[in-house]
Each structure stands twice: as structure tokens, then as C-alpha cells.
PDB file of C-alpha atoms and ligand atoms in Angstrom:
ATOM      1  CA  MET N 699      -0.019   0.292  -0.118  1.00 96.00           C
ATOM      2  CA  ARG N 700       2.387   2.839  -1.058  1.00 98.00           C
ATOM      3  CA  LEU N 701      -0.157   5.255  -2.039  1.00 98.00           C
ATOM      4  CA  LYS N 702      -2.102   4.654   1.218  1.00 98.00           C
ATOM      5  CA  ASP N 703      -4.458   7.507   1.774  1.00 96.00           C
ATOM      6  CA  LYS N 704      -3.395   9.267  -0.841  1.00 98.00           C
ATOM      7  CA  VAL N 705      -5.434  11.271  -3.231  1.00 99.00           C
ATOM      8  CA  ALA N 706      -4.546  11.347  -7.350  1.00 99.00           C
ATOM      9  CA  ILE N 707      -5.666  13.236 -10.318  1.00 99.00           C
ATOM     10  CA  ILE N 708      -4.726  11.466 -13.459  1.00 99.00           C
ATOM     11  CA  THR N 709      -5.366  13.047 -16.641  1.00 99.00           C
ATOM     12  CA  GLY N 710      -6.188  10.957 -19.751  1.00 98.00           C
ATOM     13  CA  ALA N 711      -7.289   8.137 -17.032  1.00 98.00           C
ATOM     14  CA  GLY N 712      -9.693   6.567 -20.181  1.00 98.00           C
ATOM     15  CA  LEU N 713      -7.151   4.882 -21.899  1.00 98.00           C
ATOM     16  CA  GLY N 714      -3.655   3.457 -21.969  1.00 98.00           C
ATOM     17  CA  MET N 715      -1.063   4.496 -19.340  1.00 98.00           C
ATOM     18  CA  GLY N 716      -3.546   6.763 -17.539  1.00 98.00           C
ATOM     19  CA  ARG N 717      -5.617   3.820 -17.220  1.00 98.00           C
ATOM     20  CA  GLU N 718      -3.109   1.487 -16.211  1.00 98.00           C
ATOM     21  CA  ALA N 719      -1.852   4.240 -13.798  1.00 99.00           C
ATOM     22  CA  SER N 720      -5.317   4.592 -12.473  1.00 99.00           C
ATOM     23  CA  VAL N 721      -4.991   0.565 -11.700  1.00 98.00           C
ATOM     24  CA  LEU N 722      -2.144   0.822 -10.068  1.00 98.00           C
ATOM     25  CA  PHE N 723      -2.455   3.374  -7.828  1.00 99.00           C
ATOM     26  CA  ALA N 724      -5.776   2.274  -6.875  1.00 98.00           C
ATOM     27  CA  GLU N 725      -3.691  -1.487  -5.710  1.00 98.00           C
ATOM     28  CA  GLU N 726      -1.929   0.387  -3.706  1.00 98.00           C
ATOM     29  CA  GLY N 727      -4.173   2.279  -2.089  1.00 98.00           C
ATOM     30  CA  ALA N 728      -4.756   5.708  -3.469  1.00 99.00           C
ATOM     31  CA  LYS N 729      -8.327   7.459  -4.325  1.00 98.00           C
ATOM     32  CA  ILE N 730      -8.245   8.203  -7.836  1.00 99.00           C
ATOM     33  CA  ILE N 731      -9.870  11.459  -9.875  1.00 99.00           C
ATOM     34  CA  GLY N 732     -10.077  10.353 -13.285  1.00 99.00           C
ATOM     35  CA  LEU N 733     -10.504  13.084 -15.927  1.00 99.00           C
ATOM     36  CA  ASP N 734     -11.045  12.128 -19.686  1.00 98.00           C
ATOM     37  CA  VAL N 735     -12.804  13.582 -23.100  1.00 98.00           C
ATOM     38  CA  ASN N 736     -13.755   9.939 -23.482  1.00 98.00           C
ATOM     39  CA  ALA N 737     -16.359   9.495 -21.105  1.00 98.00           C
ATOM     40  CA  ALA N 738     -17.144   5.585 -22.372  1.00 98.00           C
ATOM     41  CA  ALA N 739     -13.735   4.699 -21.554  1.00 98.00           C
ATOM     42  CA  LEU N 740     -13.364   6.447 -18.071  1.00 98.00           C
ATOM     43  CA  GLU N 741     -15.841   4.563 -16.608  1.00 98.00           C
ATOM     44  CA  GLU N 742     -14.288   1.258 -17.734  1.00 98.00           C
ATOM     45  CA  THR N 743     -11.420   2.356 -16.106  1.00 98.00           C
ATOM     46  CA  ALA N 744     -13.572   3.000 -12.980  1.00 98.00           C
ATOM     47  CA  ALA N 745     -15.079  -0.047 -12.588  1.00 98.00           C
ATOM     48  CA  LEU N 746     -11.197  -1.111 -12.882  1.00 98.00           C
ATOM     49  CA  VAL N 747     -10.087   0.658 -10.068  1.00 98.00           C
ATOM     50  CA  LYS N 748     -13.054  -0.386  -7.771  1.00 98.00           C
ATOM     51  CA  ALA N 749     -12.376  -4.053  -8.938  1.00 98.00           C
ATOM     52  CA  ALA N 750      -8.617  -3.212  -7.555  1.00 98.00           C
ATOM     53  CA  GLY N 751     -10.206  -1.844  -4.124  1.00 98.00           C
ATOM     54  CA  SER N 752     -10.613   1.323  -3.993  1.00 98.00           C
ATOM     55  CA  GLU N 753     -12.984   4.657  -5.839  1.00 98.00           C
ATOM     56  CA  MET N 754     -12.177   6.916  -8.578  1.00 98.00           C
ATOM     57  CA  LEU N 755     -14.183   9.532  -9.146  1.00 98.00           C
ATOM     58  CA  ALA N 756     -14.758  10.256 -13.358  1.00 98.00           C
ATOM     59  CA  VAL N 757     -14.942  13.326 -14.767  1.00 98.00           C
ATOM     60  CA  ALA N 758     -15.866  13.969 -18.132  1.00 98.00           C
ATOM     61  CA  GLY N 759     -13.431  16.942 -19.679  1.00 98.00           C
ATOM     62  CA  ASP N 760     -11.430  18.083 -21.846  1.00 99.00           C
ATOM     63  CA  VAL N 761      -7.729  19.088 -20.606  1.00 99.00           C
ATOM     64  CA  SER N 762      -7.384  21.963 -23.194  1.00 98.00           C
ATOM     65  CA  LYS N 763     -10.260  23.813 -20.910  1.00 98.00           C
ATOM     66  CA  GLU N 764      -9.468  25.648 -17.987  1.00 99.00           C
ATOM     67  CA  ALA N 765     -12.953  25.149 -16.619  1.00 99.00           C
ATOM     68  CA  ASP N 766     -12.693  21.337 -17.049  1.00 99.00           C
ATOM     69  CA  VAL N 767      -9.764  20.995 -15.360  1.00 99.00           C
ATOM     70  CA  LYS N 768     -10.297  23.615 -12.571  1.00 98.00           C
ATOM     71  CA  ASN N 769     -13.990  21.670 -12.164  1.00 98.00           C
ATOM     72  CA  ALA N 770     -12.323  17.563 -11.655  1.00 99.00           C
ATOM     73  CA  ILE N 771      -9.950  19.377  -9.446  1.00 99.00           C
ATOM     74  CA  ALA N 772     -12.934  21.392  -7.141  1.00 98.00           C
ATOM     75  CA  GLN N 773     -15.090  18.335  -7.324  1.00 98.00           C
ATOM     76  CA  GLY N 774     -12.473  15.471  -6.375  1.00 98.00           C
ATOM     77  CA  VAL N 775     -11.641  17.792  -3.695  1.00 98.00           C
ATOM     78  CA  ALA N 776     -15.086  17.925  -2.557  1.00 98.00           C
ATOM     79  CA  ARG N 777     -15.549  14.191  -2.762  1.00 98.00           C
ATOM     80  CA  PHE N 778     -12.144  13.167  -1.403  1.00 98.00           C
ATOM     81  CA  GLY N 779     -11.177  15.739   0.926  1.00 98.00           C
ATOM     82  CA  LYS N 780      -7.760  16.995  -0.320  1.00 98.00           C
ATOM     83  CA  LEU N 781      -5.484  15.797  -3.093  1.00 99.00           C
ATOM     84  CA  ASP N 782      -1.649  14.461  -3.116  1.00 99.00           C
ATOM     85  CA  ILE N 783      -0.912  13.724  -6.448  1.00 99.00           C
ATOM     86  CA  LEU N 784      -1.063  15.606 -10.046  1.00 99.00           C
ATOM     87  CA  TYR N 785      -0.542  13.156 -12.609  1.00 99.00           C
ATOM     88  CA  ALA N 786      -0.086  15.280 -16.035  1.00 99.00           C
ATOM     89  CA  ASN N 787      -0.450  12.133 -18.510  1.00 98.00           C
ATOM     90  CA  ALA N 788      -3.603  12.947 -20.998  1.00 98.00           C
ATOM     91  CA  GLY N 789      -1.179  13.960 -24.388  1.00 98.00           C
ATOM     92  CA  VAL N 790      -2.366  13.306 -28.225  1.00 98.00           C
ATOM     93  CA  LEU N 791       0.456  12.263 -31.014  1.00 95.00           C
ATOM     94  CA  TRP N 792      -1.663  12.883 -34.351  1.00 95.00           C
ATOM     95  CA  LYS N 793       1.097  11.417 -37.129  1.00 93.00           C
ATOM     96  CA  ASP N 794      -2.056  12.457 -39.791  1.00 94.00           C
ATOM     97  CA  ARG N 795      -1.601  16.061 -39.256  1.00 95.00           C
ATOM     98  CA  ASP N 796       1.844  17.185 -36.664  1.00 97.00           C
ATOM     99  CA  PHE N 797       4.406  17.370 -39.099  1.00 97.00           C
ATOM    100  CA  SER N 798       7.552  18.932 -39.970  1.00 97.00           C
ATOM    101  CA  VAL N 799       7.279  22.820 -39.381  1.00 97.00           C
ATOM    102  CA  LEU N 800       7.295  23.243 -43.197  1.00 98.00           C
ATOM    103  CA  ASP N 801       4.141  21.060 -43.189  1.00 97.00           C
ATOM    104  CA  THR N 802       2.021  21.420 -40.148  1.00 97.00           C
ATOM    105  CA  THR N 803      -0.643  23.820 -40.332  1.00 98.00           C
ATOM    106  CA  GLU N 804      -1.250  26.449 -37.633  1.00 98.00           C
ATOM    107  CA  GLU N 805      -4.268  25.399 -36.369  1.00 98.00           C
ATOM    108  CA  ASN N 806      -2.578  21.942 -35.783  1.00 98.00           C
ATOM    109  CA  TRP N 807       0.313  22.993 -34.099  1.00 98.00           C
ATOM    110  CA  ASP N 808      -2.155  24.945 -31.982  1.00 98.00           C
ATOM    111  CA  ILE N 809      -4.181  21.807 -31.006  1.00 98.00           C
ATOM    112  CA  VAL N 810      -1.342  19.902 -30.042  1.00 98.00           C
ATOM    113  CA  GLN N 811      -0.020  22.640 -27.818  1.00 98.00           C
ATOM    114  CA  ALA N 812      -3.103  23.108 -26.413  1.00 98.00           C
ATOM    115  CA  ILE N 813      -3.449  19.558 -25.236  1.00 98.00           C
ATOM    116  CA  ASN N 814       0.210  18.582 -24.489  1.00 98.00           C
ATOM    117  CA  LEU N 815       1.369  21.738 -22.780  1.00 98.00           C
ATOM    118  CA  LYS N 816      -1.521  23.554 -21.920  1.00 98.00           C
ATOM    119  CA  GLY N 817      -3.181  20.839 -20.488  1.00 99.00           C
ATOM    120  CA  PRO N 818      -0.446  20.487 -17.565  1.00 99.00           C
ATOM    121  CA  PHE N 819      -0.557  24.473 -17.378  1.00 99.00           C
ATOM    122  CA  PHE N 820      -4.108  24.308 -15.855  1.00 99.00           C
ATOM    123  CA  LEU N 821      -3.752  20.983 -13.908  1.00 99.00           C
ATOM    124  CA  THR N 822      -0.441  22.425 -12.465  1.00 99.00           C
ATOM    125  CA  LYS N 823      -2.277  25.964 -12.259  1.00 99.00           C
ATOM    126  CA  HIS N 824      -5.395  24.901 -10.312  1.00 99.00           C
ATOM    127  CA  GLY N 825      -3.683  21.764  -8.370  1.00 99.00           C
ATOM    128  CA  ILE N 826      -0.828  23.027  -6.661  1.00 99.00           C
ATOM    129  CA  PRO N 827      -2.745  25.153  -4.283  1.00 99.00           C
ATOM    130  CA  GLU N 828      -4.434  22.204  -3.416  1.00 99.00           C
ATOM    131  CA  LEU N 829      -0.600  20.277  -2.602  1.00 98.00           C
ATOM    132  CA  LYS N 830      -0.246  23.398  -0.365  1.00 98.00           C
ATOM    133  CA  LYS N 831      -2.977  22.656   1.586  1.00 98.00           C
ATOM    134  CA  SER N 832      -2.365  18.987   1.624  1.00 98.00           C
ATOM    135  CA  GLY N 833       0.863  20.182   3.327  1.00 98.00           C
ATOM    136  CA  GLY N 834       2.894  18.591  -0.132  1.00 98.00           C
ATOM    137  CA  GLY N 835       2.515  16.289  -3.275  1.00 98.00           C
ATOM    138  CA  SER N 836       3.945  14.893  -6.248  1.00 99.00           C
ATOM    139  CA  ILE N 837       3.724  16.374  -9.872  1.00 99.00           C
ATOM    140  CA  ILE N 838       4.202  13.950 -12.404  1.00 99.00           C
ATOM    141  CA  LEU N 839       4.442  15.385 -15.927  1.00 99.00           C
ATOM    142  CA  ILE N 840       4.644  12.775 -19.032  1.00 98.00           C
ATOM    143  CA  GLY N 841       6.925  13.791 -21.689  1.00 98.00           C
ATOM    144  CA  SER N 842       9.049  11.547 -24.502  1.00 98.00           C
ATOM    145  CA  ILE N 843      12.126  10.406 -25.869  1.00 97.00           C
ATOM    146  CA  SER N 844      11.102  12.800 -28.590  1.00 96.00           C
ATOM    147  CA  ALA N 845      11.726  15.405 -26.717  1.00 97.00           C
ATOM    148  CA  LEU N 846      15.315  14.604 -26.098  1.00 97.00           C
ATOM    149  CA  ALA N 847      16.443  13.373 -29.891  1.00 94.00           C
ATOM    150  CA  GLY N 848      15.481  14.565 -33.479  1.00 92.00           C
ATOM    151  CA  PHE N 849      13.829  11.614 -35.885  1.00 89.00           C
ATOM    152  CA  ASP N 850      13.574  11.681 -39.330  1.00 88.00           C
ATOM    153  CA  LEU N 851       9.756  11.488 -39.000  1.00 91.00           C
ATOM    154  CA  ALA N 852       9.173  14.619 -37.607  1.00 96.00           C
ATOM    155  CA  GLN N 853       5.769  15.726 -35.572  1.00 96.00           C
ATOM    156  CA  ASP N 854       7.051  18.725 -34.358  1.00 98.00           C
ATOM    157  CA  SER N 855       4.586  20.312 -32.745  1.00 98.00           C
ATOM    158  CA  TYR N 856       4.287  16.916 -29.804  1.00 98.00           C
ATOM    159  CA  THR N 857       8.257  17.309 -29.929  1.00 98.00           C
ATOM    160  CA  CYS N 858       7.910  21.218 -28.554  1.00 98.00           C
ATOM    161  CA  ALA N 859       5.451  20.470 -26.314  1.00 98.00           C
ATOM    162  CA  LYS N 860       7.206  17.866 -24.494  1.00 98.00           C
ATOM    163  CA  GLY N 861      10.366  19.699 -24.612  1.00 98.00           C
ATOM    164  CA  ALA N 862       8.361  22.441 -22.850  1.00 98.00           C
ATOM    165  CA  LEU N 863       7.549  20.074 -20.104  1.00 99.00           C
ATOM    166  CA  ILE N 864      10.625  19.256 -19.418  1.00 98.00           C
ATOM    167  CA  SER N 865      11.526  23.232 -18.655  1.00 98.00           C
ATOM    168  CA  LEU N 866       8.106  23.718 -16.371  1.00 99.00           C
ATOM    169  CA  THR N 867       9.237  20.376 -14.381  1.00 99.00           C
ATOM    170  CA  LYS N 868      12.243  22.006 -13.656  1.00 98.00           C
ATOM    171  CA  SER N 869      10.824  25.775 -12.569  1.00 99.00           C
ATOM    172  CA  LEU N 870       8.093  23.596 -10.383  1.00 99.00           C
ATOM    173  CA  ALA N 871      10.753  21.911  -8.525  1.00 99.00           C
ATOM    174  CA  VAL N 872      12.921  25.167  -7.732  1.00 98.00           C
ATOM    175  CA  GLN N 873       9.428  26.925  -7.204  1.00 98.00           C
ATOM    176  CA  PHE N 874       7.527  24.669  -4.903  1.00 99.00           C
ATOM    177  CA  GLY N 875      10.369  22.441  -2.967  1.00 98.00           C
ATOM    178  CA  PRO N 876      10.015  24.383  -0.371  1.00 98.00           C
ATOM    179  CA  ASP N 877       6.275  23.304  -0.282  1.00 98.00           C
ATOM    180  CA  LYS N 878       7.501  20.001  -0.065  1.00 98.00           C
ATOM    181  CA  ILE N 879       5.974  19.825  -3.696  1.00 99.00           C
ATOM    182  CA  ARG N 880       8.017  17.716  -5.924  1.00 98.00           C
ATOM    183  CA  ALA N 881       7.582  17.877  -9.695  1.00 99.00           C
ATOM    184  CA  ASN N 882       9.530  14.922 -12.276  1.00 99.00           C
ATOM    185  CA  ILE N 883       8.840  14.248 -15.626  1.00 99.00           C
ATOM    186  CA  ILE N 884       8.952  10.804 -17.115  1.00 99.00           C
ATOM    187  CA  HIS N 885       9.999  10.220 -20.564  1.00 98.00           C
ATOM    188  CA  PRO N 886       8.397   6.639 -21.946  1.00 98.00           C
ATOM    189  CA  GLY N 887       9.938   5.103 -25.681  1.00 98.00           C
ATOM    190  CA  MET N 888       7.567   3.692 -27.848  1.00 97.00           C
ATOM    191  CA  ILE N 889       4.817   2.108 -25.396  1.00 98.00           C
ATOM    192  CA  ASP N 890       2.281  -0.210 -26.923  1.00 97.00           C
ATOM    193  CA  THR N 891      -1.107   1.771 -26.233  1.00 97.00           C
ATOM    194  CA  PRO N 892      -3.886   2.863 -28.369  1.00 94.00           C
ATOM    195  CA  LEU N 893      -2.154   6.384 -28.627  1.00 93.00           C
ATOM    196  CA  GLN N 894       0.430   4.162 -31.031  1.00 91.00           C
ATOM    197  CA  ALA N 895      -2.534   1.390 -32.183  1.00 92.00           C
ATOM    198  CA  PRO N 896      -3.040   3.151 -35.362  1.00 91.00           C
ATOM    199  CA  TYR N 897       0.219   3.496 -36.785  1.00 91.00           C
ATOM    200  CA  LEU N 898       1.292  -0.452 -35.585  1.00 92.00           C
ATOM    201  CA  ASN N 899       0.710  -4.115 -37.063  1.00 95.00           C
ATOM    202  CA  ASP N 900       2.548  -7.125 -35.876  1.00 95.00           C
ATOM    203  CA  GLU N 901       5.459  -6.589 -38.376  1.00 97.00           C
ATOM    204  CA  LYS N 902       5.892  -2.979 -37.499  1.00 96.00           C
ATOM    205  CA  LYS N 903       6.102  -3.972 -34.010  1.00 97.00           C
ATOM    206  CA  LYS N 904       8.387  -6.607 -34.567  1.00 97.00           C
ATOM    207  CA  ASN N 905      10.289  -4.374 -36.770  1.00 97.00           C
ATOM    208  CA  ILE N 906      11.022  -1.575 -33.927  1.00 96.00           C
ATOM    209  CA  ALA N 907      11.447  -4.255 -31.183  1.00 98.00           C
ATOM    210  CA  SER N 908      14.881  -5.316 -32.874  1.00 98.00           C
ATOM    211  CA  GLY N 909      16.091  -1.900 -32.782  1.00 96.00           C
ATOM    212  CA  ILE N 910      15.594  -1.462 -28.558  1.00 98.00           C
ATOM    213  CA  PRO N 911      17.799  -2.827 -26.641  1.00 98.00           C
ATOM    214  CA  ILE N 912      15.722  -4.802 -24.605  1.00 98.00           C
ATOM    215  CA  ARG N 913      14.022  -6.205 -27.787  1.00 98.00           C
ATOM    216  CA  ARG N 914      10.559  -4.963 -27.259  1.00 98.00           C
ATOM    217  CA  LEU N 915       8.169  -2.643 -26.979  1.00 98.00           C
ATOM    218  CA  GLY N 916       6.906  -1.105 -23.602  1.00 98.00           C
ATOM    219  CA  VAL N 917       3.599  -2.051 -21.982  1.00 98.00           C
ATOM    220  CA  ALA N 918       1.505   1.002 -20.164  1.00 98.00           C
ATOM    221  CA  ARG N 919       2.370  -1.134 -17.276  1.00 98.00           C
ATOM    222  CA  ASP N 920       6.114  -0.053 -17.376  1.00 98.00           C
ATOM    223  CA  ILE N 921       5.125   3.502 -17.442  1.00 98.00           C
ATOM    224  CA  ALA N 922       3.011   2.802 -14.328  1.00 98.00           C
ATOM    225  CA  TYR N 923       5.942   1.419 -12.015  1.00 98.00           C
ATOM    226  CA  ALA N 924       7.627   4.728 -13.090  1.00 98.00           C
ATOM    227  CA  ALA N 925       5.073   6.927 -12.140  1.00 99.00           C
ATOM    228  CA  LEU N 926       3.819   4.502  -8.649  1.00 99.00           C
ATOM    229  CA  TYR N 927       7.690   5.350  -7.838  1.00 98.00           C
ATOM    230  CA  LEU N 928       7.717   9.167  -8.745  1.00 99.00           C
ATOM    231  CA  ALA N 929       4.470   9.349  -6.632  1.00 99.00           C
ATOM    232  CA  SER N 930       4.846   7.746  -3.858  1.00 98.00           C
ATOM    233  CA  ASP N 931       6.932   8.997  -0.443  1.00 98.00           C
ATOM    234  CA  GLU N 932       9.925   6.744  -1.682  1.00 98.00           C
ATOM    235  CA  SER N 933      10.944   9.502  -3.772  1.00 98.00           C
ATOM    236  CA  THR N 934      10.424  12.455  -1.452  1.00 98.00           C
ATOM    237  CA  PHE N 935      14.453  13.374  -2.382  1.00 98.00           C
ATOM    238  CA  CYS N 936      13.816  13.420  -5.888  1.00 98.00           C
ATOM    239  CA  THR N 937      12.577  16.395  -7.676  1.00 99.00           C
ATOM    240  CA  GLY N 938      13.186  18.427 -10.890  1.00 98.00           C
ATOM    241  CA  SER N 939      14.380  14.853 -12.830  1.00 98.00           C
ATOM    242  CA  GLU N 940      13.758  13.123 -15.976  1.00 98.00           C
ATOM    243  CA  LEU N 941      13.160   9.805 -15.754  1.00 98.00           C
ATOM    244  CA  VAL N 942      13.555   8.089 -18.975  1.00 98.00           C
ATOM    245  CA  VAL N 943      11.290   4.616 -19.826  1.00 98.00           C
ATOM    246  CA  ASP N 944      12.328   3.289 -23.139  1.00 98.00           C
ATOM    247  CA  GLY N 945      14.047  -0.203 -22.820  1.00 98.00           C
ATOM    248  CA  GLY N 946      17.089   1.878 -23.755  1.00 98.00           C
ATOM    249  CA  PHE N 947      16.737   3.573 -27.069  1.00 97.00           C
ATOM    250  CA  TYR N 948      17.770   6.812 -25.872  1.00 95.00           C
ATOM    251  CA  ALA N 949      21.397   5.248 -25.013  1.00 96.00           C
ATOM    252  CA  MET N 950      22.122   4.307 -28.307  1.00 93.00           C
TER     253      MET N 950
HETATM  254  N1  NAD I1419       2.313   5.396 -26.319  1.00 70.49           N
HETATM  255  C1  NAD I1419       3.728   6.041 -26.229  1.00 70.49           C
HETATM  256  O1  NAD I1419       4.361   5.049 -27.362  1.00 70.49           O
HETATM  257  C2  NAD I1419       4.421   6.870 -25.840  1.00 70.49           C
HETATM  258  C3  NAD I1419       5.282   7.826 -26.112  1.00 70.49           C
HETATM  259  C4  NAD I1419       5.820   8.803 -25.239  1.00 70.49           C
HETATM  260  C5  NAD I1419       4.928   9.662 -24.730  1.00 70.49           C
HETATM  261  N2  NAD I1419       3.659   9.348 -24.657  1.00 70.49           N
HETATM  262  C6  NAD I1419       2.677  10.006 -23.598  1.00 70.49           C
HETATM  263  O2  NAD I1419       2.002   9.307 -22.611  1.00 70.49           O
HETATM  264  C7  NAD I1419       0.853   9.726 -22.483  1.00 70.49           C
HETATM  265  C8  NAD I1419      -0.326   9.013 -22.591  1.00 70.49           C
HETATM  266  O3  NAD I1419      -0.455   8.370 -24.134  1.00 70.49           O
HETATM  267  P1  NAD I1419      -1.110   6.912 -24.214  1.00 70.49           P
HETATM  268  O4  NAD I1419       0.021   5.901 -25.152  1.00 70.49           O
HETATM  269  O5  NAD I1419      -1.461   6.177 -23.112  1.00 70.49           O
HETATM  270  O6  NAD I1419      -2.565   7.532 -25.115  1.00 70.49           O
HETATM  271  P2  NAD I1419      -3.602   7.156 -25.280  1.00 70.49           P
HETATM  272  O7  NAD I1419      -4.347   7.806 -26.495  1.00 70.49           O
HETATM  273  O8  NAD I1419      -4.108   5.546 -25.077  1.00 70.49           O
HETATM  274  O9  NAD I1419      -4.504   7.426 -23.445  1.00 70.49           O
HETATM  275  C9  NAD I1419      -4.717   8.855 -23.737  1.00 70.49           C
HETATM  276  C10 NAD I1419      -5.658   8.919 -23.101  1.00 70.49           C
HETATM  277  O10 NAD I1419      -6.205  10.665 -22.958  1.00 70.49           O
HETATM  278  C11 NAD I1419      -7.018  10.856 -23.333  1.00 70.49           C
HETATM  279  N3  NAD I1419      -7.474  12.497 -23.603  1.00 70.49           N
HETATM  280  C12 NAD I1419      -6.756  12.670 -25.233  1.00 70.49           C
HETATM  281  N4  NAD I1419      -7.168  14.179 -25.270  1.00 70.49           N
HETATM  282  C13 NAD I1419      -7.514  14.983 -24.159  1.00 70.49           C
HETATM  283  C14 NAD I1419      -7.964  15.696 -23.637  1.00 70.49           C
HETATM  284  N5  NAD I1419      -7.909  16.965 -24.741  1.00 70.49           N
HETATM  285  N6  NAD I1419      -8.674  15.828 -22.609  1.00 70.49           N
HETATM  286  C15 NAD I1419      -8.493  14.807 -21.662  1.00 70.49           C
HETATM  287  N7  NAD I1419      -8.330  13.243 -21.923  1.00 70.49           N
HETATM  288  C16 NAD I1419      -7.667  13.544 -22.902  1.00 70.49           C
HETATM  289  C17 NAD I1419      -7.393   9.981 -24.685  1.00 70.49           C
HETATM  290  O11 NAD I1419      -8.997   9.805 -24.293  1.00 70.49           O
HETATM  291  C18 NAD I1419      -6.870   8.605 -23.452  1.00 70.49           C
HETATM  292  O12 NAD I1419      -7.885   7.977 -22.608  1.00 70.49           O
HETATM  293  C19 NAD I1419       0.727  10.593 -23.458  1.00 70.49           C
HETATM  294  O13 NAD I1419       0.987  12.212 -22.615  1.00 70.49           O
HETATM  295  C20 NAD I1419       1.579  10.473 -24.620  1.00 70.49           C
HETATM  296  O14 NAD I1419       1.957  11.821 -25.542  1.00 70.49           O
HETATM  297  C21 NAD I1419       3.076   8.019 -24.960  1.00 70.49           C
END
């Protein structure tokens, strides 16, 4: 029970890594506030959280809308009485719309920034005052190895949003360390989730795996375990850090 008596808000809790983290955090004793645009998926996650022995408040909403994020936090605090963990997980990777700067439209650039960067801004803006009331807490941001290196298949708005989250992590760590609020960022490598599904088939997965030192794609639980460490009190001296979870890809 590494998260006993903790309350976590997890954005993008409907599918993929957000769902997996919701279930793992629940198994470890946390109450969950789940925020996702996909209300049906969120309800399924809520049922899994219940089966894991905890409860989730499922709030349908869009992280790029400040009112939705503010509302989820307010509802969550009203329900569970406090907030300890902000997990800014929701993000989109649109390989059919987000390209090199040469080819991306301003509109597509802005939507990706709004979800991937403004979402974490709203979550921290409205969540940090609640963490202060709790006497401290943990902020977990999700970056990407695509923020750490260039790739020939460019998704420049995605890459820039994830890169900016590294700077935000460090700024939050320095500003709020004295309040016992920590901020860390996880950089996943290629993780087999619904986000990647439209772009993968078995053959592509095999090819990608052969180029990863650990010789497999990641699964959502690989990231959930990293997030669990950062959410728990085991990491109380860890802030402003970047945790790469990519099977060794970035080490090459
Ligand atoms: N899967 C990967 O290979 C990979 C690699 C690096 C980083 N990431 C990042 O990890 C995070 C989670 O990715 P995933 O693979 O689990 O994605 P996913 O698509 O499988 O799940 C994302 C969830 O976020 C929700 N969501 C999307 N837009 C939203 C919005 N505007 N407001 C609220 N919820 C929204 C979706 O409905 C979905 O439930 C993302 O930030 C992603 O960029 C993923």
C-alpha cells in the first residue's frame, strides 16, 4: 500500500498509460480522480479501479479547457477531501496532422500545444494550491523521448510541447520544493497503447522491437511503475528529475 490515504488526479485516465496508472495507484491504496474526454473509457477505468479495491471519481472533460480541469479538481477535493498527486498524463500524438514545421498548419500546431502543454499548465495551476493545503505532494509530467532527440519522422508541435514540459518540471521543482511539492517528468519510449495502435501492426512492432536494446516495445505498466515511484513517499528527495523509460532506446 505505497499510496495509502493519497488522492491522485490522473488526466487521460480513460485508456493507455492513464488507465494502467489508475489501476496500479488504486491497488496501492490511492483514491483516483480521473479526467478524460472519453467518458465511456473513463467509466471502464472506474470499474477496474473499483475491482482493485479503491474508488475513482470519473469526470468527463478536456484538459485543454481550463474550466474542465478546474471543475475536476474541485469535484475531486469535494469528494475525497484533499489532493496529493497531480499526474499530467493526457496527450495526443497525431502522426496524420502533426508534421515537420514545413508542413504543419497553424491550427494543428495549436491544438497539439493546447492539449499537450496547456493541459499540464491548467492542472498545475489549479492543483498546486490543493497540494499546498495537503502539506506537500507530487507532480508527475509525461514527456517523451521525442523531446530528447530528433527523429526523421517529425511531429514538431508534439516534440516542442513535450520539450517545454521538461522546462516546466524544473521550474516547478525549484518554485515549490520549499512547500514539499516535487515535480518530475517521465520520458516514455515506444509504448504499446491505443495512442500508437493506428500506426502499428505486428510486423512494424517486430521491426521496432529489434531496434530497442531490451528487444520489446514498452507496455503501459512499465510507465505506471515509474509513476508509482514518483507518486510515493519513496521519492521524497527526487525532484526536477527526468526518468527515461524506453528499453534503452535513447542510450544508443
Ligand atoms: N504510447 C507511447 O508510445 C508514448 C510515448 C511517449 C509519450 N507518450 C505520452 O504518454 C501519455 C499517455 O499516452 P498513451 O499512449 O497512454 O495515450 P492513449 O491515447 O492510449 O491514451 C490517452 C488518453 O488521454 C485521453 N485524452 C486525449 N486528449 C484528451 C484531452 N484533450 N483531455 C482529456 N483527455 C484526453 C484519451 O481519451 C485517452 O484516454 C501522452 O502524454 C503521450 O504523449 C506516449
